[in-house]
Amino acid sequence: MTEIETTEVVVVGAGPTGLMLAYELALAGVETLVLEKLSRRVEQVKGGGIQPRTAELLESRGLLEPLLRRAAPREPAGGHFAALPVPLDCTPWETRHPYPIAMPQGEVEKVFEERATAAGARVLREAEVSEVEPDDDGVAVRARGHRVRARYLVACDGGHSTVRKLLGLPFPGRAGTHQAVLAGVRLSSVSSLVPREIGHMSTLLRRAGGHWAMLVPQGGDRYGLTFGRADTAPTEDPGTVSRQEITTALQAVYGDETVLDAVENASRFSDATRQLDHYRAGRVLFAGDAAHIHPPLGGQGINLGIQDAFNLGWKLAATLQGRAPDGLLDSYHDERHPAAARVLHHTSAQRVLADPNPDEDVRALRDIFTDLLRLPDTNRHLAGLMSGLSLRYPLRGAHPLTGQRVPDADLVTDAGPTRLSALSRAGHALLLDLAGAVPAGLPLPARVDLVRATCPADPGAAVLLIRPDGYVCWAADASAPVDSGVLLAAIAAHLSTAGSST
């Protein structure tokens, strides 16, 4: 018999969600094992782009800079809604990253895995999960040649989640009506219709010969190719994508002079929309595409998954380490299920507007929406949805900043000028005192850092208690010292019931 290995958390799936979660857990000192069925990372182009809110979160952990070095040329504007020709403007949301970052998923996974393993997480490949047996105290997992016992398991194994199927959990929603292909290709010669630089998404879509296609430059001779036909419906067994199928679509849309040199990867996808009813089943939790799928518009999937990981990581660590307030782990579902439902809702709307073969009614709807996007309030609203910058969690508290993200402000501390993101590298909560209102000697628990600073801009409060995922859970407009009892009660309610770290 194979010896049983023990760990605190098993993460199933080494995609962006699973690896980001592994990093967050390892950063908090949680023993984490990632099980991945593939033998090696696939250098795939899928993943769309890193949206502004995700970019802010990654910068708070020092992960954005290495990704930017691998990024493709960026879009000249703040992204798009349903590939309509008016770009979204994220600048009203006070972000340092007002545009999506074009980033092949393989590069994201490479950076996340490097950081996760450096922090102490382990990634075990060729370990396809075949059994999951949860009980009151943990989860027993059988993978290829391995038996593992963990206190918790998090399924990050994609839209066809093996863990979800083994547990017999329904995945309600709408089946797909259209099917398309996403491929990473190299072109040895190209027609005049093939873009050399990334423009607005609406300028990249082409239709001809019964096909629609979009080529996104990835640098050099590499392109991300998305294509389909109006008469292609999803099937239970979509099969593999052949080189001939890709060549036919390429040359139908871009001309015979467009020559396919190599296919690096290719997969099919549909516009199905589904979401788990509950993100937690006892000792098993779900994140990323294992919890929700939707039409792949605007790179929303990879961003939803990464933000799931940021929300769950610190909560699961606090639970494992015995310092979590009552209900903290369940708040993962309470906060992230509505966030994903909002994305499923607006991608369903985009699915209609972005139909590559629109009828007269859809064309009229696109015209109306294009005019609406020229209105600043409409543009700001949709930019907030697509970027994730408008997300607000339903946290208890009277202050208007409660539940909102905190922009990456410039600060001045005793050590000199800094930025809020630079103070968040360790994944701790921050008690940010901008008015000298927090009493000296306050007994803070571990992983809650007091930072006294000044801020040239108006942050909207004198004292902010900021969760590890960058959202305000308590704030005060203090013209006098903050009541220690009130502040410690807020910390105990939202972050940690542990004693003083001093």
Coordinates of C-alpha atoms in Angstrom, one line a residue:
M1 CA 0.0 0.0 0.0
T2 CA 1.1 3.5 -0.7
E3 CA 2.1 5.4 2.4
I4 CA -0.5 8.1 3.4
E5 CA 1.0 11.6 3.3
T6 CA -0.4 14.4 5.5
T7 CA -0.7 18.1 4.8
E8 CA -2.9 21.0 5.9
V9 CA -4.4 21.8 2.5
V10 CA -4.6 20.0 -0.8
V11 CA -5.2 22.2 -3.8
V12 CA -6.4 20.3 -6.8
G13 CA -5.3 22.0 -10.1
A14 CA -2.2 24.0 -10.9
G15 CA -3.8 26.7 -13.0
P16 CA -3.7 30.4 -12.0
T17 CA -6.3 30.0 -9.3
G18 CA -4.8 27.0 -7.7
L19 CA -1.2 28.4 -7.8
M20 CA -2.3 31.8 -6.5
L21 CA -4.1 30.1 -3.6
A22 CA -1.1 28.0 -2.9
Y23 CA 1.1 31.1 -2.7
E24 CA -1.4 32.9 -0.4
L25 CA -1.5 29.9 1.9
A26 CA 2.2 29.3 1.9
L27 CA 2.8 33.0 2.6
A28 CA 0.6 32.6 5.8
G29 CA 2.6 29.5 6.9
V30 CA 0.1 26.9 5.8
E31 CA 1.5 23.5 4.6
T32 CA 0.1 23.2 1.0
L33 CA 0.3 20.5 -1.6
V34 CA -0.9 21.1 -5.2
L35 CA -2.0 18.1 -7.2
E36 CA -2.0 18.5 -11.0
K37 CA -2.9 15.8 -13.5
L38 CA -0.7 17.1 -16.3
S39 CA 2.9 16.2 -16.5
R40 CA 4.0 19.7 -17.4
R41 CA 2.7 23.2 -17.8
V42 CA 1.0 23.9 -21.1
E43 CA 2.3 27.0 -22.7
Q44 CA -1.2 28.2 -23.7
V45 CA -2.4 31.6 -24.8
K46 CA -5.8 31.3 -23.1
G47 CA -6.6 33.5 -20.2
G48 CA -7.4 36.7 -21.9
G49 CA -5.9 39.6 -19.8
I50 CA -5.2 40.7 -16.3
Q51 CA -7.9 43.2 -15.4
P52 CA -7.1 46.3 -13.4
R53 CA -8.4 45.1 -10.0
T54 CA -6.5 41.9 -10.4
A55 CA -3.4 43.9 -11.3
E56 CA -3.8 45.9 -8.1
L57 CA -4.0 42.7 -6.0
L58 CA -0.9 41.2 -7.7
E59 CA 1.1 44.3 -7.1
S60 CA 0.2 44.1 -3.5
R61 CA 2.1 40.8 -3.4
G62 CA 5.0 41.8 -5.6
L63 CA 3.7 39.6 -8.4
L64 CA 2.8 42.2 -11.0
E65 CA 6.3 43.4 -12.0
P66 CA 7.5 39.9 -13.2
L67 CA 4.3 39.5 -15.1
L68 CA 4.7 42.9 -16.9
R69 CA 8.0 41.8 -18.2
R70 CA 6.3 38.9 -20.0
A71 CA 3.2 40.8 -21.2
A72 CA 2.2 41.4 -24.7
P73 CA 1.8 45.0 -26.0
R74 CA -1.1 46.5 -24.1
E75 CA -4.4 47.8 -25.4
P76 CA -4.3 51.5 -26.0
A77 CA -7.5 52.0 -23.8
G78 CA -9.1 50.5 -20.8
G79 CA -10.6 47.4 -22.4
H80 CA -14.0 46.8 -24.0
F81 CA -17.5 45.7 -23.3
A82 CA -18.8 43.0 -25.8
A83 CA -16.2 44.2 -28.3
L84 CA -18.0 47.4 -28.9
P85 CA -15.9 50.2 -30.5
V86 CA -16.0 52.6 -27.6
P87 CA -13.2 51.8 -25.1
L88 CA -13.9 51.6 -21.4
D89 CA -12.3 54.3 -19.3
C90 CA -11.1 53.0 -15.9
T91 CA -9.4 56.2 -14.8
P92 CA -12.4 57.5 -12.7
W93 CA -11.8 54.5 -10.4
E94 CA -8.4 55.9 -9.2
T95 CA -6.3 53.0 -10.2
R96 CA -2.6 52.9 -11.3
H97 CA -3.6 50.2 -13.8
P98 CA -6.4 51.6 -15.9
Y99 CA -6.0 49.0 -18.7
P100 CA -6.1 45.3 -19.1
I101 CA -2.7 43.5 -19.4
A102 CA -2.5 41.0 -22.3
M103 CA -0.9 37.9 -20.7
P104 CA -0.8 34.3 -21.9
Q105 CA -2.0 32.0 -19.1
G106 CA 1.2 29.9 -19.2
E107 CA 3.2 32.9 -18.2
V108 CA 0.9 33.7 -15.3
E109 CA 1.2 30.1 -14.1
K110 CA 5.0 30.1 -14.4
V111 CA 5.3 33.2 -12.2
F112 CA 2.8 32.0 -9.6
E113 CA 4.4 28.5 -9.4
E114 CA 7.8 30.0 -8.9
R115 CA 6.6 32.2 -6.0
A116 CA 4.4 29.5 -4.5
T117 CA 7.2 26.9 -4.3
A118 CA 9.7 29.5 -3.1
A119 CA 7.3 30.2 -0.2
G120 CA 7.1 26.5 0.7
A121 CA 4.2 25.1 -1.3
R122 CA 4.7 21.8 -3.2
V123 CA 3.4 21.1 -6.7
L124 CA 3.0 17.4 -7.6
R125 CA 2.4 16.7 -11.3
E126 CA 1.1 13.6 -13.0
A127 CA -1.2 13.3 -9.9
E128 CA -4.7 13.0 -11.3
V129 CA -7.2 12.8 -8.5
S130 CA -9.5 9.6 -8.5
E131 CA -11.0 9.6 -5.1
V132 CA -12.1 12.3 -2.6
E133 CA -13.5 11.2 0.7
P134 CA -14.3 14.1 3.1
D135 CA -15.3 13.6 6.7
D136 CA -15.7 15.8 9.8
D137 CA -12.0 16.2 10.4
G138 CA -10.5 16.5 6.9
V139 CA -10.3 14.9 3.5
A140 CA -8.7 11.7 2.2
V141 CA -7.5 12.0 -1.4
R142 CA -6.2 9.4 -3.8
A143 CA -4.3 10.5 -6.8
R144 CA -2.2 8.5 -9.2
G145 CA 0.3 6.7 -7.0
H146 CA -0.4 8.9 -4.0
R147 CA -2.7 8.9 -0.9
V148 CA -3.0 12.2 0.9
R149 CA -4.8 13.2 4.1
A150 CA -5.5 17.0 4.5
R151 CA -7.5 19.1 6.8
Y152 CA -9.1 20.9 3.8
L153 CA -9.2 20.4 0.1
V154 CA -9.8 23.3 -2.4
A155 CA -10.9 22.3 -5.9
C156 CA -9.3 24.6 -8.5
D157 CA -9.5 22.0 -11.3
G158 CA -11.5 23.8 -13.9
G159 CA -14.9 23.8 -15.5
H160 CA -14.9 20.0 -15.8
S161 CA -13.8 19.6 -12.2
T162 CA -13.1 16.0 -11.2
V163 CA -13.6 16.9 -7.5
R164 CA -17.0 18.3 -8.2
K165 CA -18.0 15.2 -10.1
L166 CA -16.6 12.8 -7.6
L167 CA -18.7 14.5 -4.9
G168 CA -21.8 14.4 -7.1
L169 CA -22.4 18.1 -6.9
P170 CA -24.8 19.6 -9.5
F171 CA -23.5 22.5 -11.6
P172 CA -26.6 24.3 -12.5
G173 CA -26.9 26.8 -15.3
R174 CA -27.3 27.1 -19.1
A175 CA -25.6 24.8 -21.6
G176 CA -23.6 26.4 -24.4
T177 CA -25.2 27.2 -27.7
H178 CA -22.0 28.1 -29.7
Q179 CA -18.6 26.5 -29.9
A180 CA -15.3 28.1 -30.8
V181 CA -11.6 27.4 -30.8
L182 CA -8.7 29.2 -29.1
A183 CA -5.3 28.4 -30.4
G184 CA -1.7 29.6 -29.9
V185 CA -0.2 29.7 -33.3
R186 CA 3.0 30.8 -35.2
L187 CA 2.6 32.4 -38.6
S188 CA 5.4 32.3 -41.2
S189 CA 3.8 34.8 -43.4
V190 CA 0.7 37.0 -43.0
S191 CA -1.8 38.8 -45.1
S192 CA -2.4 42.6 -44.8
L193 CA -5.5 41.9 -42.7
V194 CA -3.5 40.4 -39.8
P195 CA -2.8 43.0 -37.1
R196 CA 0.8 43.8 -36.1
E197 CA -0.2 45.6 -32.9
I198 CA -3.1 45.2 -30.5
G199 CA -5.8 47.7 -31.3
H200 CA -9.3 47.8 -29.8
M201 CA -10.9 44.4 -29.7
S202 CA -13.7 45.5 -32.1
T203 CA -11.1 46.2 -34.8
L204 CA -9.6 42.7 -34.5
L205 CA -12.7 40.7 -35.3
R206 CA -13.0 39.6 -39.0
R207 CA -15.6 37.6 -40.8
A208 CA -15.4 35.7 -44.2
G209 CA -16.1 32.4 -45.8
G210 CA -18.6 31.4 -43.1
H211 CA -16.0 31.9 -40.4
W212 CA -15.3 34.6 -37.8
A213 CA -11.9 35.0 -36.4
M214 CA -9.7 37.3 -34.2
L215 CA -5.9 37.3 -34.1
V216 CA -4.2 38.9 -31.2
P217 CA -0.4 39.5 -31.5
Q218 CA 1.7 37.9 -28.8
G219 CA 5.1 39.1 -30.0
G220 CA 7.2 38.1 -32.9
D221 CA 5.4 35.5 -35.1
R222 CA 3.2 34.3 -32.2
Y223 CA -0.6 35.0 -32.2
G224 CA -3.6 34.0 -30.2
L225 CA -6.2 32.9 -32.7
T226 CA -9.9 32.6 -31.7
F227 CA -12.3 31.4 -34.4
G228 CA -15.6 29.7 -35.1
R229 CA -18.5 29.2 -37.4
A230 CA -22.1 30.3 -36.9
D231 CA -23.3 26.7 -37.6
T232 CA -21.1 25.0 -35.0
A233 CA -23.0 23.9 -31.8
P234 CA -21.3 22.4 -28.7
T235 CA -21.1 18.6 -28.5
E236 CA -20.5 16.3 -25.6
D237 CA -17.3 15.1 -27.1
P238 CA -15.8 18.1 -28.9
G239 CA -12.7 16.2 -30.0
T240 CA -9.3 17.6 -30.8
V241 CA -8.6 20.6 -32.9
S242 CA -6.8 19.7 -36.2
R243 CA -4.1 21.7 -37.9
Q244 CA -6.3 21.6 -41.1
E245 CA -9.2 23.1 -39.2
I246 CA -7.1 26.0 -38.1
T247 CA -5.6 26.5 -41.5
T248 CA -9.0 26.5 -43.1
A249 CA -10.3 29.2 -40.8
L250 CA -7.2 31.3 -41.1
Q251 CA -7.1 31.4 -44.8
A252 CA -10.9 31.8 -45.1
V253 CA -10.7 35.0 -43.1
Y254 CA -7.2 36.4 -43.7
G255 CA -6.4 35.1 -47.1
D256 CA -4.3 32.3 -48.7
E257 CA -1.1 34.2 -48.1
T258 CA -1.5 33.7 -44.4
V259 CA 0.6 30.7 -43.7
L260 CA 0.4 28.6 -40.5
D261 CA 3.9 27.6 -39.3
A262 CA 3.1 25.9 -36.0
V263 CA 0.2 25.2 -33.6
E264 CA 1.5 25.5 -30.0
N265 CA -1.8 24.6 -28.4
A266 CA -5.5 24.5 -29.2
S267 CA -8.8 23.9 -27.3
R268 CA -12.5 24.3 -27.8
F269 CA -14.8 26.4 -25.6
S270 CA -18.4 27.2 -25.5
D271 CA -20.6 30.0 -24.1
A272 CA -22.1 27.8 -21.3
T273 CA -22.9 29.6 -18.0
R274 CA -23.0 27.6 -14.8
Q275 CA -22.3 28.2 -11.1
L276 CA -22.2 26.0 -8.0
D277 CA -25.0 26.7 -5.5
H278 CA -22.4 26.5 -2.6
Y279 CA -18.7 27.1 -2.8
R280 CA -18.2 25.0 0.4
A281 CA -19.1 21.4 1.0
G282 CA -17.8 20.7 4.5
R283 CA -14.0 20.4 4.3
V284 CA -14.0 20.9 0.5
L285 CA -14.1 24.3 -1.1
F286 CA -14.3 25.4 -4.8
A287 CA -12.6 28.2 -6.6
G288 CA -12.1 29.4 -10.1
D289 CA -13.8 27.6 -13.0
A290 CA -14.5 24.7 -10.7
A291 CA -17.1 27.0 -9.1
H292 CA -18.3 29.0 -12.1
I293 CA -18.0 29.2 -15.9
H294 CA -19.3 31.8 -18.3
P295 CA -18.8 33.0 -21.9
P296 CA -15.1 34.0 -22.2
L297 CA -15.5 37.7 -22.8
G298 CA -13.1 40.3 -21.5
G299 CA -10.7 37.9 -19.8
Q300 CA -13.1 37.6 -16.8
G301 CA -12.4 33.9 -15.9
I302 CA -8.8 34.2 -14.9
N303 CA -9.5 37.3 -13.0
L304 CA -12.5 35.8 -11.1
G305 CA -10.3 32.8 -10.1
I306 CA -7.3 34.9 -8.9
Q307 CA -9.7 37.1 -6.9
D308 CA -11.3 33.9 -5.4
A309 CA -7.8 32.9 -4.3
F310 CA -7.1 36.2 -2.7
N311 CA -10.4 36.1 -0.8
L312 CA -10.1 32.5 0.3
G313 CA -6.4 32.2 1.2
W314 CA -6.2 34.4 4.3
K315 CA -9.5 33.1 5.6
L316 CA -8.5 29.5 5.3
A317 CA -5.2 30.2 6.9
A318 CA -6.8 31.9 9.8
T319 CA -9.2 29.0 10.2
L320 CA -6.4 26.4 10.2
Q321 CA -4.3 28.5 12.7
G322 CA -7.2 28.9 15.1
R323 CA -7.6 32.6 14.9
A324 CA -10.6 33.0 12.6
P325 CA -13.7 34.8 13.9
D326 CA -16.9 32.7 13.7
G327 CA -18.2 32.4 10.1
L328 CA -15.0 33.7 8.5
L329 CA -14.5 30.7 6.2
D330 CA -18.2 30.7 5.2
S331 CA -17.9 34.3 4.3
Y332 CA -15.8 33.1 1.3
H333 CA -19.0 31.8 -0.3
D334 CA -21.1 34.8 0.9
E335 CA -18.7 37.2 -0.8
R336 CA -17.5 35.4 -3.9
H337 CA -20.7 33.7 -5.0
P338 CA -22.4 37.1 -5.7
A339 CA -19.3 38.5 -7.2
A340 CA -19.2 35.6 -9.8
A341 CA -23.0 35.8 -10.3
R342 CA -22.5 39.5 -11.3
V343 CA -19.9 38.4 -13.9
L344 CA -22.1 35.6 -15.2
H345 CA -24.9 38.2 -15.6
H346 CA -22.9 40.7 -17.6
T347 CA -21.1 38.1 -19.7
S348 CA -24.5 36.7 -20.7
A349 CA -25.5 40.2 -21.9
Q350 CA -22.2 40.5 -23.8
R351 CA -22.8 37.1 -25.3
V352 CA -25.8 38.6 -27.2
L353 CA -24.1 41.8 -28.1
A354 CA -20.9 40.1 -29.3
D355 CA -22.6 37.5 -31.5
P356 CA -20.1 37.2 -34.4
N357 CA -23.1 36.7 -36.8
P358 CA -25.6 39.3 -35.5
D359 CA -29.0 39.6 -37.0
E360 CA -30.7 43.0 -37.6
D361 CA -32.0 43.2 -34.0
V362 CA -28.6 42.6 -32.5
R363 CA -27.0 45.1 -34.8
A364 CA -29.5 47.7 -33.6
L365 CA -28.8 46.8 -30.0
R366 CA -25.1 47.2 -30.6
D367 CA -25.7 50.7 -32.0
I368 CA -27.7 51.7 -29.0
F369 CA -25.1 50.3 -26.5
T370 CA -22.3 52.0 -28.5
D371 CA -24.0 55.4 -28.0
L372 CA -24.6 54.6 -24.3
L373 CA -20.9 53.9 -23.8
R374 CA -20.1 57.4 -24.9
L375 CA -21.9 58.7 -21.8
P376 CA -19.4 59.1 -18.9
D377 CA -21.7 57.6 -16.2
T378 CA -22.5 54.5 -18.4
N379 CA -18.9 54.0 -19.3
R380 CA -17.7 54.3 -15.7
H381 CA -20.3 51.8 -14.6
L382 CA -19.4 49.2 -17.2
A383 CA -15.7 49.9 -16.7
G384 CA -16.1 49.1 -13.0
L385 CA -17.9 45.9 -13.8
M386 CA -15.3 44.6 -16.3
S387 CA -12.3 45.7 -14.4
G388 CA -13.5 44.5 -11.0
L389 CA -12.8 47.9 -9.5
S390 CA -16.4 48.6 -8.5
L391 CA -16.7 45.4 -6.4
R392 CA -17.9 46.0 -2.9
Y393 CA -18.3 43.3 -0.3
P394 CA -21.3 43.4 2.0
L395 CA -19.4 43.8 5.3
R396 CA -21.0 45.1 8.5
G397 CA -20.1 48.7 9.4
A398 CA -21.5 52.2 9.2
H399 CA -18.6 53.9 7.5
P400 CA -19.1 54.5 3.7
L401 CA -15.7 52.9 2.9
T402 CA -16.6 49.6 4.5
G403 CA -16.4 46.8 2.0
Q404 CA -14.6 48.8 -0.7
R405 CA -11.2 48.3 -2.2
V406 CA -8.5 50.8 -1.2
P407 CA -6.7 52.5 -4.1
D408 CA -2.9 52.2 -4.0
A409 CA -2.2 55.5 -2.3
D410 CA 1.1 57.3 -1.9
L411 CA 2.1 57.4 1.8
V412 CA 4.8 58.9 3.9
T413 CA 6.0 56.9 7.0
D414 CA 8.9 57.5 9.4
A415 CA 10.9 55.3 7.0
G416 CA 10.2 57.6 4.1
P417 CA 7.9 57.7 1.1
T418 CA 6.1 54.4 0.1
R419 CA 2.9 53.1 -1.4
L420 CA 0.1 51.1 0.2
S421 CA 0.8 48.2 -2.1
A422 CA 4.4 48.0 -0.8
L423 CA 3.1 47.5 2.7
S424 CA 1.1 44.4 1.8
R425 CA 3.7 42.1 0.5
A426 CA 3.5 39.7 3.5
G427 CA -0.2 39.2 3.1
H428 CA -1.0 40.8 6.5
A429 CA -4.0 42.9 7.4
L430 CA -3.1 46.6 7.8
L431 CA -4.3 49.1 10.5
L432 CA -3.5 52.3 8.6
D433 CA -3.4 55.3 11.0
L434 CA -3.3 58.6 9.0
A435 CA -4.0 60.9 11.8
G436 CA -2.2 59.6 14.9
A437 CA -5.5 58.5 16.3
V438 CA -4.6 54.9 17.2
P439 CA -3.5 54.7 20.9
A440 CA 0.1 53.7 21.5
G441 CA 0.7 50.2 22.8
L442 CA -2.5 48.7 21.3
P443 CA -2.2 44.9 21.7
L444 CA -2.7 43.8 18.1
P445 CA -2.9 40.1 17.1
A446 CA -0.3 38.5 14.8
R447 CA -0.7 39.3 11.1
V448 CA -2.3 42.7 11.7
D449 CA 0.3 45.4 11.2
L450 CA 0.0 49.0 12.5
V451 CA 1.3 51.5 10.0
R452 CA 1.3 55.2 10.9
A453 CA 1.6 57.5 7.9
T454 CA 0.5 60.6 6.2
C455 CA -1.3 60.6 2.8
P456 CA -1.1 63.6 0.4
A457 CA -4.5 62.6 -1.1
D458 CA -7.7 62.3 0.9
P459 CA -8.3 58.6 1.5
G460 CA -11.8 59.2 2.9
A461 CA -11.0 58.2 6.5
A462 CA -8.4 58.9 9.2
V463 CA -8.0 55.2 10.2
L464 CA -8.6 52.2 8.0
L465 CA -8.5 48.5 8.9
I466 CA -7.7 46.8 5.6
R467 CA -8.0 43.0 5.1
P468 CA -5.2 41.0 3.5
D469 CA -7.2 41.1 0.2
G470 CA -7.2 44.9 0.2
Y471 CA -10.8 45.7 1.3
V472 CA -11.8 48.0 4.1
C473 CA -13.5 46.1 7.0
W474 CA -13.6 49.0 9.4
A475 CA -12.8 52.8 9.2
A476 CA -13.1 55.9 11.3
D477 CA -13.2 59.6 10.7
A478 CA -11.3 60.3 14.0
S479 CA -10.6 63.8 15.2
A480 CA -9.8 62.3 18.6
P481 CA -8.1 59.0 19.6
V482 CA -9.9 55.9 18.5
D483 CA -11.6 53.9 21.3
S484 CA -9.3 50.9 21.8
G485 CA -12.2 48.6 22.7
V486 CA -14.1 49.5 19.5
L487 CA -11.1 48.9 17.4
L488 CA -10.1 45.6 19.0
A489 CA -13.7 44.4 18.7
A490 CA -13.6 45.2 14.9
I491 CA -10.4 43.3 14.5
A492 CA -11.9 40.3 16.4
A493 CA -15.0 40.4 14.3
H494 CA -13.4 40.7 10.9
L495 CA -9.9 39.4 11.1
S496 CA -8.5 37.5 14.1
T497 CA -9.5 36.4 17.6
A498 CA -5.9 35.6 18.5
G499 CA -4.2 37.4 21.4
S500 CA -1.7 40.2 21.2
S501 CA 1.5 39.6 19.1
T502 CA 3.5 41.6 21.6

